[in-house]
C-alpha positions as semicolon CSV with decimal commas, in nm:
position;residue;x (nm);y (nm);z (nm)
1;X;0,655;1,168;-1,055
2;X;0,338;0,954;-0,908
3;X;0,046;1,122;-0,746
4;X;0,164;1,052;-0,409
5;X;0,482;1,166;-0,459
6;X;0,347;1,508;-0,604
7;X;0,099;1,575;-0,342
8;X;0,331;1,549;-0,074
9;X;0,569;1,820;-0,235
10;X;0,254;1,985;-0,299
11;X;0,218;1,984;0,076
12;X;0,543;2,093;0,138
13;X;0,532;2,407;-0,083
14;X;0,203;2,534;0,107
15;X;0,359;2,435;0,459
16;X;0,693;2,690;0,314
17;X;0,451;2,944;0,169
18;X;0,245;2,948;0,500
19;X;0,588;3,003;0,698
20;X;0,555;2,641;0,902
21;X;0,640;2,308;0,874
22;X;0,341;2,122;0,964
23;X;0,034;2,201;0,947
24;X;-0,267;2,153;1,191
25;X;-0,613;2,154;1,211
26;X;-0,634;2,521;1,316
27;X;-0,420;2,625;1,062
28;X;-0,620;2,445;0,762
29;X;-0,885;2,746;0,845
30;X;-0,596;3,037;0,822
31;X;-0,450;2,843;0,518
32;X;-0,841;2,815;0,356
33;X;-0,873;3,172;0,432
34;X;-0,568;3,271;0,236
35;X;-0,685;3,083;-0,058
36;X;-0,924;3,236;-0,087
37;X;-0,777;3,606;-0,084
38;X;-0,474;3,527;-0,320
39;X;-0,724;3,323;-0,536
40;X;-1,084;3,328;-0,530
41;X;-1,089;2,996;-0,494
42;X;-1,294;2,827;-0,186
43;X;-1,077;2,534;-0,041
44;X;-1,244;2,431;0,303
45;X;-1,098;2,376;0,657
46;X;-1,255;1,987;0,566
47;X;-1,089;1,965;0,283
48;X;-0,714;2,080;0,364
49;X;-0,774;1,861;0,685
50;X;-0,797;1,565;0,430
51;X;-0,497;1,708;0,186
52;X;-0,279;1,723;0,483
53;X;-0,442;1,400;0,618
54;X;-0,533;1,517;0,932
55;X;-0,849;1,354;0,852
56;X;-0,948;1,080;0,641
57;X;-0,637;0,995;0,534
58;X;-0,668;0,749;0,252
59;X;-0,917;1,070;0,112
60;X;-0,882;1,090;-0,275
61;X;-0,810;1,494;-0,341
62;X;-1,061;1,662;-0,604
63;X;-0,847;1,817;-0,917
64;X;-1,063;2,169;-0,749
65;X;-0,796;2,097;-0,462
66;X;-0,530;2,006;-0,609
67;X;-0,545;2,258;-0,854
68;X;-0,585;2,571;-0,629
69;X;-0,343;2,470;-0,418
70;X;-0,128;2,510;-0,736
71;X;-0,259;2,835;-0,814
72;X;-0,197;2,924;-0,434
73;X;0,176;2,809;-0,512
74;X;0,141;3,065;-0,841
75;X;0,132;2,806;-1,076
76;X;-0,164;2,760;-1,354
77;X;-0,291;2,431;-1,219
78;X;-0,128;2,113;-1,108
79;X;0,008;1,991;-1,419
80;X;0,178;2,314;-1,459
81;X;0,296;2,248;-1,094
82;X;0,395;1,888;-1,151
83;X;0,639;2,023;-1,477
84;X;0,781;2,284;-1,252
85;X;0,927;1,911;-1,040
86;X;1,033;1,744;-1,363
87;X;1,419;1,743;-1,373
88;X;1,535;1,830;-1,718
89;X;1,715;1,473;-1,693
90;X;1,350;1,314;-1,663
91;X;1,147;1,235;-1,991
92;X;0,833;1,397;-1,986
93;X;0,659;1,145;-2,192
């Protein structure tokens, strides 16, 4: 799976988890905010504005983001999230 590929399911998990389909601006603060309970982790309102490219969007994500968004998700990091996506069919390689 490419980088683009997995971010946007990435983006789709935390839109499920956070009980809507889109997210907004607005939202990027509650979502931050939750983060940060579940996981200690401080992901900014900035920066899930550019993950869910409300702003910026050609913004390169920081592994930081990516991976506590995975941890948000309950995975390890974002390599344990990207094997979760890999289809047993698929060679890992």
């Amino acid at each position: 799976m490419n980088s683009n590929d997995l971010e946007t399911e990435l983006r789709k998990q935390v839109c499920v988890k956070y009980g809507m389909q889109k997210l907004d601006a607005q939202d990027c603060l509650h979502v931050s905010e939750q983060i940060f309970r579940e996981t200690k982790n401080y992901v900014s309102q900035t920066n899930l504005k550019r993950f869910f490219k409300l702003d910026q969007p050609e913004h390169q994500n920081s592994q930081f983001v990516l991976n506590s968004l995975a941890q948000f998700l309950g995975f390890v990091d974002i390599k344990d999230f990207s094997s979760s996506l890999v289809s047993p069919d698929e060679d890992v390689n």
